[in-house]
Coordinates of C-alpha atoms in Angstrom, one line a residue:
X75 CA 115.9 168.8 90.4
X76 CA 115.9 166.4 93.3
X77 CA 113.0 163.9 93.6
X78 CA 112.3 162.1 96.9
X79 CA 109.9 159.3 97.1
X80 CA 108.6 157.4 100.2
X81 CA 107.0 154.2 100.5
X82 CA 106.0 151.4 103.1
X83 CA 103.3 153.0 105.0
X84 CA 100.1 151.2 106.2
X85 CA 97.7 150.4 108.8
X86 CA 99.1 148.1 111.8
X87 CA 98.1 147.3 115.1
X88 CA 99.6 148.6 118.3
X89 CA 103.0 146.7 119.1
X90 CA 103.4 145.8 115.3
X91 CA 106.2 146.9 112.9
X92 CA 106.6 148.7 109.6
X93 CA 109.5 149.6 107.5
X94 CA 109.5 152.8 105.4
X95 CA 111.8 153.4 102.5
X96 CA 112.8 156.5 100.7
X97 CA 114.7 156.9 97.5
X98 CA 116.1 160.2 96.5
X99 CA 117.4 161.1 92.8
X100 CA 118.9 164.2 91.0
X101 CA 121.9 164.4 93.3
X102 CA 124.6 161.8 94.3
X103 CA 122.9 159.8 97.1
X104 CA 126.0 159.7 99.2
X105 CA 126.1 163.6 99.2
X106 CA 122.7 163.7 101.2
X107 CA 121.9 163.9 104.7
X108 CA 118.4 162.4 105.0
X109 CA 115.6 162.5 107.7
X110 CA 112.3 161.1 108.5
X111 CA 109.5 163.7 109.7
X112 CA 106.1 163.2 110.7
X113 CA 102.9 165.2 110.9
X114 CA 99.6 164.3 112.6
X115 CA 96.5 166.4 112.0
X116 CA 96.5 169.5 114.0
X117 CA 100.0 169.1 115.3
X118 CA 103.2 170.6 114.1
X119 CA 105.8 168.8 112.1
X120 CA 108.4 167.0 114.1
X121 CA 111.6 165.3 113.3
X122 CA 111.6 161.7 113.8
X123 CA 115.2 160.8 112.8
X124 CA 117.9 161.8 110.8
X125 CA 121.0 160.5 109.4
X126 CA 124.3 161.8 107.9
X127 CA 125.9 160.9 104.5
X128 CA 127.6 157.7 105.5
X129 CA 125.3 156.7 108.3
X130 CA 128.0 157.5 111.0
X131 CA 125.8 160.1 112.8
X132 CA 122.1 159.5 113.7
X133 CA 119.4 161.7 115.6
X134 CA 116.3 160.4 117.0
X135 CA 113.3 161.9 118.6
X136 CA 113.2 161.0 122.3
X137 CA 109.9 159.3 122.0
X138 CA 111.1 156.9 119.3
X139 CA 114.5 156.0 120.7
X140 CA 114.7 152.2 121.2
X141 CA 111.8 151.5 119.0
X142 CA 112.8 153.0 115.5
X143 CA 115.9 152.7 113.6
X144 CA 117.0 154.6 110.6
X145 CA 119.5 153.3 108.2
X146 CA 120.8 153.9 104.7
X147 CA 122.1 152.0 101.9
X148 CA 124.0 154.1 99.7
X149 CA 124.7 151.5 96.9
X150 CA 121.0 151.2 96.4
X151 CA 120.1 154.9 96.8
X152 CA 117.6 153.9 99.7
X153 CA 116.8 155.2 103.1
X154 CA 114.9 153.0 105.6
X155 CA 113.1 153.7 108.9
X156 CA 112.4 150.3 110.8
X157 CA 109.6 151.1 113.3
X158 CA 108.9 148.5 116.0
X159 CA 106.5 148.5 118.9
X160 CA 104.4 150.9 117.2
X161 CA 102.1 153.0 119.4
X162 CA 98.7 154.9 118.3
X163 CA 100.6 158.2 119.0
X164 CA 103.0 157.1 116.2
X165 CA 100.1 157.6 113.8
X166 CA 100.9 160.5 111.2
X167 CA 102.0 161.3 107.7
X168 CA 105.6 160.6 107.4
X169 CA 107.9 162.4 105.1
X170 CA 111.5 161.8 104.0
X171 CA 113.6 164.7 103.4
X172 CA 117.0 165.4 102.0
X173 CA 119.9 168.1 102.2
X174 CA 123.2 168.2 100.3
X175 CA 125.7 168.2 103.1
X176 CA 128.5 166.0 104.2
X177 CA 128.1 167.5 107.9
X178 CA 126.2 165.7 110.7
X179 CA 122.8 166.9 111.1
X180 CA 120.0 167.3 113.5
X181 CA 116.5 167.0 112.4
X182 CA 114.9 169.8 114.4
X183 CA 111.8 170.8 112.5
X184 CA 113.0 170.0 109.3
X185 CA 113.5 173.7 108.0
X186 CA 117.1 173.1 107.1
X187 CA 115.9 170.4 104.5
X188 CA 115.1 171.7 101.0
X189 CA 114.1 168.6 99.4
X190 CA 110.8 166.6 100.4
X191 CA 108.6 163.6 99.5
X192 CA 105.0 163.7 99.1
X193 CA 104.7 161.4 102.4
X194 CA 103.3 158.0 103.3
X195 CA 100.7 157.5 105.8
X196 CA 101.4 155.4 109.1
X197 CA 98.1 154.5 111.0
X198 CA 98.5 152.5 114.3
X199 CA 95.3 151.0 115.8
X200 CA 94.9 150.4 119.5

């Protein structure tokens, strides 16, 4: 059974930064494509950023390009999302998701990812 656990959320002022982390266990970490998704109250889930097994391919939501950076450290079984220049509209529950594949992957709405964490709240105040 794959377990996915996020951390690093919190409250930050607009213009500030946060770094989210995610660990996944139960399958070889290097066999996993990983992604960050978010869902705000009353809105549909959206894919923020995704990364393939070795970090060679990434995908970003247009509204976060240039502000967010996804990365992974396979030696430490950890996925990161560095979020800079945060805006109030980035406020949401952020989820980490995993899929066992060596192919490049696009986030979409996350339906292709079978394994999910419980989420970490990010709140950006204006």
